[in-house]
Short mmCIF file of C-alpha atoms and ligand atoms in Angstrom, two decimals:
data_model
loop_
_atom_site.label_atom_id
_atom_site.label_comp_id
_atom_site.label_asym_id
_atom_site.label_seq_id
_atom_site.Cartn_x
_atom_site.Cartn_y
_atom_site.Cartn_z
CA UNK A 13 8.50 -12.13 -45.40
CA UNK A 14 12.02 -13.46 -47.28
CA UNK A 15 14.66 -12.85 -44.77
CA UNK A 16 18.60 -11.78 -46.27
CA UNK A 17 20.80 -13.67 -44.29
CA UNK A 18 23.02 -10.35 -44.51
CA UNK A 19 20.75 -8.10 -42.83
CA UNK A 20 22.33 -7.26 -39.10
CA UNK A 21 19.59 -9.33 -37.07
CA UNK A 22 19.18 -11.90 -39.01
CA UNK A 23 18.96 -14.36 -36.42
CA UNK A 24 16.98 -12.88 -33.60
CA UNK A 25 14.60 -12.12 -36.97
CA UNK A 26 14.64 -15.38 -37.83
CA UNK A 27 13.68 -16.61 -34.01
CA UNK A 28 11.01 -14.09 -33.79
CA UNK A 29 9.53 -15.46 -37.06
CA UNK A 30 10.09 -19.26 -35.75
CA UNK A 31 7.99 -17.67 -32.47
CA UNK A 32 5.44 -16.10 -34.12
CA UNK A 33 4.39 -19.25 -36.45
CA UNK A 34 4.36 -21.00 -33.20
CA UNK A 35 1.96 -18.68 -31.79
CA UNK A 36 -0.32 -18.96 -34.58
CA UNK A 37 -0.33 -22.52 -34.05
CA UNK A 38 -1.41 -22.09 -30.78
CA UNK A 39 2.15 -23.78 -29.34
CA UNK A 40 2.96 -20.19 -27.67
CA UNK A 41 0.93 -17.73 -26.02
CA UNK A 42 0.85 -14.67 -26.21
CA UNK A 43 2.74 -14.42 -22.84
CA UNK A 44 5.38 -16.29 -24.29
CA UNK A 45 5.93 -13.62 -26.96
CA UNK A 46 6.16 -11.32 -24.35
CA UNK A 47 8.94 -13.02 -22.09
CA UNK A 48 10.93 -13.28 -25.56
CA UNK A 49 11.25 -9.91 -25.65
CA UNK A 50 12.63 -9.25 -22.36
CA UNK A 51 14.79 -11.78 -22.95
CA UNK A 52 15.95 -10.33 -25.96
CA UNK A 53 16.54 -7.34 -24.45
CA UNK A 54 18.94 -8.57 -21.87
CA UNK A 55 20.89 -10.53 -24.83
CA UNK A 56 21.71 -7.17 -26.23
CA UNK A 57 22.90 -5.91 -22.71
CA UNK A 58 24.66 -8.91 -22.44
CA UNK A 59 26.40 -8.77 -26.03
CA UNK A 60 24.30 -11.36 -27.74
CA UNK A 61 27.19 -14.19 -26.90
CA UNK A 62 27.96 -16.31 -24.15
CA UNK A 63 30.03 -14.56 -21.51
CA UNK A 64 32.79 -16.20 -19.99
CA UNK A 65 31.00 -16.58 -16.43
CA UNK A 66 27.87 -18.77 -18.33
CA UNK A 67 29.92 -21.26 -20.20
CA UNK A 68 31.67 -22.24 -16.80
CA UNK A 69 28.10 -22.20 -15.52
CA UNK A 70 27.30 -24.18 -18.45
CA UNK A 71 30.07 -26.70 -17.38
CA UNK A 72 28.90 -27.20 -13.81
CA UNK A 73 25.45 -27.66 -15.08
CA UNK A 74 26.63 -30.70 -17.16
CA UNK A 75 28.52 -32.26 -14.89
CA UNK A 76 25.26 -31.73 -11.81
CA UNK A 77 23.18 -33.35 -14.76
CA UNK A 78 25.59 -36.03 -15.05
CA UNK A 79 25.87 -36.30 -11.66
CA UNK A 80 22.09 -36.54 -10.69
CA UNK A 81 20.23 -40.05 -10.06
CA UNK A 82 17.14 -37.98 -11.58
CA UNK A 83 17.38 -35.27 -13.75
CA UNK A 84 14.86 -33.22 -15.42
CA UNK A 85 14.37 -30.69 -18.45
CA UNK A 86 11.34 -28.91 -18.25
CA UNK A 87 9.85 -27.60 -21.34
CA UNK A 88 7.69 -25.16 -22.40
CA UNK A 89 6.14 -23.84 -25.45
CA UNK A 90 9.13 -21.04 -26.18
CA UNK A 91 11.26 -23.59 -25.36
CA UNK A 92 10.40 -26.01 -27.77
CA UNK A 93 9.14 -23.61 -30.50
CA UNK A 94 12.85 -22.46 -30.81
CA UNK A 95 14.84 -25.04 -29.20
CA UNK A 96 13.72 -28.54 -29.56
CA UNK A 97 16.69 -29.64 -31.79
CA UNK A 98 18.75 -28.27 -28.71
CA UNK A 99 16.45 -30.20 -26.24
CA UNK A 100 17.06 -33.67 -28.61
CA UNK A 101 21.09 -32.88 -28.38
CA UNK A 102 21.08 -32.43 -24.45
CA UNK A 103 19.64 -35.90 -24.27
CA UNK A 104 22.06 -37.25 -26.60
CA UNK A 105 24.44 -36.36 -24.73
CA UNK A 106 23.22 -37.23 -21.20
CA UNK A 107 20.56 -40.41 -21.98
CA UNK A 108 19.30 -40.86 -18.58
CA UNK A 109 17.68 -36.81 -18.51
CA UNK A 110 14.22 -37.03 -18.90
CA UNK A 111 12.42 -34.46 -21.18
CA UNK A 112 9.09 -33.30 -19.50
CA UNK A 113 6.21 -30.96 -20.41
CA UNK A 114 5.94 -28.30 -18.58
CA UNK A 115 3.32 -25.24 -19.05
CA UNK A 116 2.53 -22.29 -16.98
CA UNK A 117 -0.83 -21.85 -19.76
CA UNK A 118 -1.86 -25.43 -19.20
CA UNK A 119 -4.30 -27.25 -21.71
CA UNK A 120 -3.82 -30.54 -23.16
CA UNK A 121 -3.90 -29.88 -26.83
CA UNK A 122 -1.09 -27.27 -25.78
CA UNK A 123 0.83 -30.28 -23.93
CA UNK A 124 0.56 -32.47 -26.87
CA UNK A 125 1.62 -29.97 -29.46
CA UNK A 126 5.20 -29.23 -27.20
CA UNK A 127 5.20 -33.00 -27.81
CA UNK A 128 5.29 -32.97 -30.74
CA UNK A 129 7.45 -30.16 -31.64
CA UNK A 130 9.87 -32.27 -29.28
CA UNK A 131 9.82 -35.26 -31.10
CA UNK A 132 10.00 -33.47 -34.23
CA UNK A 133 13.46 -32.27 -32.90
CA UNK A 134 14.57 -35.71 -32.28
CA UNK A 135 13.22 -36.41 -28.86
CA UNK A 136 12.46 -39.97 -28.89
CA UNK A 137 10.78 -40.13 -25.07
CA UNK A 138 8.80 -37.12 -23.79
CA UNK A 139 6.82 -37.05 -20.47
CA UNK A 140 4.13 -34.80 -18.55
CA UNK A 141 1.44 -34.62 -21.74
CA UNK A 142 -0.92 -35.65 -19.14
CA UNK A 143 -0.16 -34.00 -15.33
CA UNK A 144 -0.47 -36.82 -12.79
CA UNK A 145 1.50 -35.11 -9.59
CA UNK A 146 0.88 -31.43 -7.91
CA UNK A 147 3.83 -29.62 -6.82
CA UNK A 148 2.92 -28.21 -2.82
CA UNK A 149 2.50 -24.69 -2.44
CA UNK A 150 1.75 -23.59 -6.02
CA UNK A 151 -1.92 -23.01 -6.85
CA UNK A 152 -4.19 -24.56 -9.86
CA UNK A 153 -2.27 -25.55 -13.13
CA UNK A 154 0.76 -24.03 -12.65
CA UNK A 155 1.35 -27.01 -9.53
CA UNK A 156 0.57 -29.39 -12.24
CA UNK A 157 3.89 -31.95 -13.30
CA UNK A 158 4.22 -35.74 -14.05
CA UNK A 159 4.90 -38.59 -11.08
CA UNK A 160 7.38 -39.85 -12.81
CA UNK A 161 9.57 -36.80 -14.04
CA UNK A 162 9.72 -32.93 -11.84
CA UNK A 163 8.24 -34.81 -9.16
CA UNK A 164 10.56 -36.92 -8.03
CA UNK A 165 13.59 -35.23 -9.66
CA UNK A 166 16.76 -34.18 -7.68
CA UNK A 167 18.16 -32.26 -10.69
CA UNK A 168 15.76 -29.86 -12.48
CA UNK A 169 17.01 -28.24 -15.56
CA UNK A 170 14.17 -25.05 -16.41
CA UNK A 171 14.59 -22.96 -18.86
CA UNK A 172 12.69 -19.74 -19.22
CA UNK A 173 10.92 -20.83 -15.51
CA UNK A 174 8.63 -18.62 -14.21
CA UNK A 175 9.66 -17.53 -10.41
CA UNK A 176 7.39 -18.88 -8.42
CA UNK A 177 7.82 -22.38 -9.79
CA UNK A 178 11.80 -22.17 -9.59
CA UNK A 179 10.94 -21.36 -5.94
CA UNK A 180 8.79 -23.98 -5.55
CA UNK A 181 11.12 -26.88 -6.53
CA UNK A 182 13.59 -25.28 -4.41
CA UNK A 183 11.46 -25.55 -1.41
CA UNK A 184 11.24 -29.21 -2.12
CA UNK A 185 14.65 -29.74 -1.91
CA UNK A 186 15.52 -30.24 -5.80
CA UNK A 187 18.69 -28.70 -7.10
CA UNK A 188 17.12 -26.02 -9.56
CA UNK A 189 19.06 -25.19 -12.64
CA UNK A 190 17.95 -22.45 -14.08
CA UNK A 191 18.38 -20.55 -18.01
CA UNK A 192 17.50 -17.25 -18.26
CA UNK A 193 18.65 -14.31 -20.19
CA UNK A 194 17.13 -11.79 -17.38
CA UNK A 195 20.07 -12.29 -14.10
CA UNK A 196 17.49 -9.55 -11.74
CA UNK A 197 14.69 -12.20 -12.72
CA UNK A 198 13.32 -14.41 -9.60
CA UNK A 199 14.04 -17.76 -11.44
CA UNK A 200 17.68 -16.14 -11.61
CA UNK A 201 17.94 -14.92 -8.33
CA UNK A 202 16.04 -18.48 -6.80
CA UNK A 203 18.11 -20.96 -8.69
CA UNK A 204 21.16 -22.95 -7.12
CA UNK A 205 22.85 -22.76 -10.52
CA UNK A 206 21.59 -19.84 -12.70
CA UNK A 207 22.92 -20.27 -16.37
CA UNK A 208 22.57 -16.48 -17.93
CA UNK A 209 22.16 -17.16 -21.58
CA UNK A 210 20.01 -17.57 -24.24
CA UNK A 211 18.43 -21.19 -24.23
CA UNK A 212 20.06 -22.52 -27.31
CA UNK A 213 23.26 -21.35 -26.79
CA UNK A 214 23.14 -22.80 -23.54
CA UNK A 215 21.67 -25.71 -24.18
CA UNK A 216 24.42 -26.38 -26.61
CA UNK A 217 27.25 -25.86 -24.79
CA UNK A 218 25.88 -27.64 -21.81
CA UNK A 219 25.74 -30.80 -24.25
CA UNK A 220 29.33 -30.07 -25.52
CA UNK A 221 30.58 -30.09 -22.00
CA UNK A 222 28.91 -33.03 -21.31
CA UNK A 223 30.46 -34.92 -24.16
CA UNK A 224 33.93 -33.44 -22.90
CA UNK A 225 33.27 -34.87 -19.39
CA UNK A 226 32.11 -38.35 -20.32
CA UNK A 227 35.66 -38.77 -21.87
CA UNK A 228 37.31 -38.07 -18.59
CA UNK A 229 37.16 -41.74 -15.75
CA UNK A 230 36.53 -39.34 -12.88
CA UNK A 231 33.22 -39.93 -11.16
CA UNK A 232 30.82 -36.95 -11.72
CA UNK A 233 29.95 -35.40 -8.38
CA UNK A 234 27.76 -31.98 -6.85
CA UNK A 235 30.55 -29.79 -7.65
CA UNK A 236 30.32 -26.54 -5.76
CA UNK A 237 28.99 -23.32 -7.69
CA UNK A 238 28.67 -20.07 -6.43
CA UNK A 239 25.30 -18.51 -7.91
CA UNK A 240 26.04 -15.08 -6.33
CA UNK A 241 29.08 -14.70 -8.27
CA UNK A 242 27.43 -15.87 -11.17
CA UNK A 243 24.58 -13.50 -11.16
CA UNK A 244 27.07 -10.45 -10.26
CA UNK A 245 29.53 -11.63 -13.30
CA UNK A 246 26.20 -10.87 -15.54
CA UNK A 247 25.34 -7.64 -13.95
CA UNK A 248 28.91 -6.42 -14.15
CA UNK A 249 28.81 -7.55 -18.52
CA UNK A 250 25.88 -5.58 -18.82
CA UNK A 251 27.37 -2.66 -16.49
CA UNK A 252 30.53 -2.75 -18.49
CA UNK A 253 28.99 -2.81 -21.79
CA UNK A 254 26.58 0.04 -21.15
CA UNK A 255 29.22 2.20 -19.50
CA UNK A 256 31.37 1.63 -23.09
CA UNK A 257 28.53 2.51 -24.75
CA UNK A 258 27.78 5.91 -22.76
CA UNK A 259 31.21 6.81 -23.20
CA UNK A 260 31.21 6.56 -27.01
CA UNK A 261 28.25 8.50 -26.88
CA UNK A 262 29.99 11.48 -25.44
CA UNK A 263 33.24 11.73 -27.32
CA UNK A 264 33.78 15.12 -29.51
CA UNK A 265 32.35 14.86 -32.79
CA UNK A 266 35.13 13.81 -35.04
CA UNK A 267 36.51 16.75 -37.32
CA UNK A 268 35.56 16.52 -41.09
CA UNK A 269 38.34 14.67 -43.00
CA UNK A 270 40.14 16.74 -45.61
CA UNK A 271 38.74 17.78 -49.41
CA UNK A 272 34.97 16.40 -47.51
CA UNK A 273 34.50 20.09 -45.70
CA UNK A 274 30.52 20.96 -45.77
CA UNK A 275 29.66 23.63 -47.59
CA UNK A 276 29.39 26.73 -46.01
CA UNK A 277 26.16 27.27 -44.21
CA UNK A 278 25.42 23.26 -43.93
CA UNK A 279 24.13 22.62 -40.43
CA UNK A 280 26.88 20.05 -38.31
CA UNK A 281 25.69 16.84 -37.75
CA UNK A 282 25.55 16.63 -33.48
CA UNK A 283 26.37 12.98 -32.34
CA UNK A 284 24.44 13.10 -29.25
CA UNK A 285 21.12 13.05 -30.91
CA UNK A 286 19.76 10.35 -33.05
P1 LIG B 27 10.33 -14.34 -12.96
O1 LIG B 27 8.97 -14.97 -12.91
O2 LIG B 27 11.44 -15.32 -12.85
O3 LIG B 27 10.52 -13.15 -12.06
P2 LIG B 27 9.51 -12.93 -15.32
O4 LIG B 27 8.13 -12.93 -14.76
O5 LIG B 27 10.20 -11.66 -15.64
O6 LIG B 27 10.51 -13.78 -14.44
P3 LIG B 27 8.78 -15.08 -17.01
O7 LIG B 27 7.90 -14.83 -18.16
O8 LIG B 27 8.22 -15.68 -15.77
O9 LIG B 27 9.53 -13.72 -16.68
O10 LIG B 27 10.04 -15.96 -17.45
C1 LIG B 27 10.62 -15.85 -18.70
C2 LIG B 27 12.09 -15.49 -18.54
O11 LIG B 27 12.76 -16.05 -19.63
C3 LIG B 27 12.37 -13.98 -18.58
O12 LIG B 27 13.15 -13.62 -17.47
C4 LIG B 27 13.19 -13.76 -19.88
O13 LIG B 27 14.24 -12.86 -19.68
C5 LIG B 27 13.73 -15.15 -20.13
N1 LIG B 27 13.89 -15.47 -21.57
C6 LIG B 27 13.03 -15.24 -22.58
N2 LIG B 27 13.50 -15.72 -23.74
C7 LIG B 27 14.70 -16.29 -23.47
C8 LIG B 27 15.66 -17.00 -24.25
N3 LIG B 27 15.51 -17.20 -25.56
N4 LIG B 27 16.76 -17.46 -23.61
C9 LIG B 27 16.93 -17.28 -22.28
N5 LIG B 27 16.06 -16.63 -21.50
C10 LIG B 27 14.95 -16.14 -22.07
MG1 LIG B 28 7.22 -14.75 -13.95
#
């Protein structure tokens, strides 16, 4: 199907097309198509931009990257079906991050096709094709990382994590970074630093602040970040922006404008029903 770049959705059309190619490639699962949706869902709650609250969250996320002797991207079929160009940027802009496969639906010819769509996005290095490491406390697959990346990270970037695995590097002591549209989500509420966005707008702006900080001489340090306040900033967005809503919803019906009267006998048009 041709897509207008003037119709309203144009772009979460376009991503949902980009997803569902992927799918029938076999790069995303089903699943994967499912957790797009919810996170679309909470991008229209959250005004389908990047609040305030995130792009700070953004900042302290590059300079913790910058900051770490370690860090970590994990990546996962949505992730690099839509945002391996994004991926390839982030590592531009901080060269020591290592870019590692990640999947919760584990099977090699999955791992090597995230590869692949990687490296077709301009990442040059990509680790974890082949698991070599278990993560403790996580069973089968899903424990499943590389020795050389997750494993012995101290900064782990994951977007679109699944809960129990943000929990799990927590328990190990990492410092989790987490992207996620959905802020009631466990990987949200288990992060030390949950970004609420959509993964290529944060992944942008996380490699824009980066650029910004290398330019400063300050060393980059474990800044402080308060998660709570973070996750209640994205509550109170959607709260706000669904209380707006409701209240347009119940204004009076506006009066007809002169000369445009209905004819006599033509039923009024009630607002409150669609
Ligand atoms: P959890 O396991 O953390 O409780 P979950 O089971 O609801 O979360 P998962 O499928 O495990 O969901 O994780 C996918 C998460 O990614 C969802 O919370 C969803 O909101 C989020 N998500 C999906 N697409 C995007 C996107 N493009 N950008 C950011 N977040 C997204
Ligand atoms: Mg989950």
């Amino acid at each position: 199907m041709r897509l207008s770049p003037r119709h309203p959705r144009y772009a979460s059309l376009r991503v949902r097309g980009q997803l569902a190619r992927a799918h029938a490639s076999g790069l995303v699962v089903p699943e994967g198509l499912i957790a797009h949706g919810r996170g679309e869902a909470f991008d229209y709650f959250l005004g389908e931009r990047t609040t305030p609250s995130a792009r700070a969250a953004e900042r302290v996320a590059a300079e913790w990257l910058l900051a770490a002797e370690h860090p970590v991207v994990s990546v996962n079929g949505n992730v690099a079906a839509i945002a391996s160009g994004e991926v390839a940027r982030l590592v531009r802009a901080i060269p020591h991050l290592e870019v590692e496969v990640n999947l919760f639906h584990r099977t090699g010819t999955r791992a090597r096709q995230v590869a692949s769509a990687l490296r077709a996005g301009g990442v040059a290095h990509v680790i974890g094709v082949r698991a070599t490491a278990r993560i403790p406390g996580l069973p089968s697959d899903r424990a499943r990382v590389d020795r050389r990346g997750i494993y012995v990270a101290d900064v782990c970037l994951v977007p679109l994590e699944d809960g129990d695995r943000a929990e799990a590097l927590r328990d190990l002591g990492k410092r989790v970074i987490s992207v996620d549209l959905n802020p009631l989500s466990r990987t949200s509420q288990s992060a030390d630093l949950p970004i609420v966005d959509e993964v290529r707008r944060a992944l942008r702006e996380i490699a824009r602040a980066a650029e910004r900080r290398k330019r400063s001489a300050a060393p980059f340090a474990f800044v402080p970040f308060d998660r709570y306040a973070a996750l209640g900033d994205a509550l109170a967005t959607i709260d706000r922006g669904l209380t707006r809503a409701a209240a347009r919803r119940r204004r009076p019906p506006r009066r007809p404008r002169a000369g445009r009267r209905p004819a006599p006998g033509t039923p009024g048009r009630s607002r409150r029903t669609p």
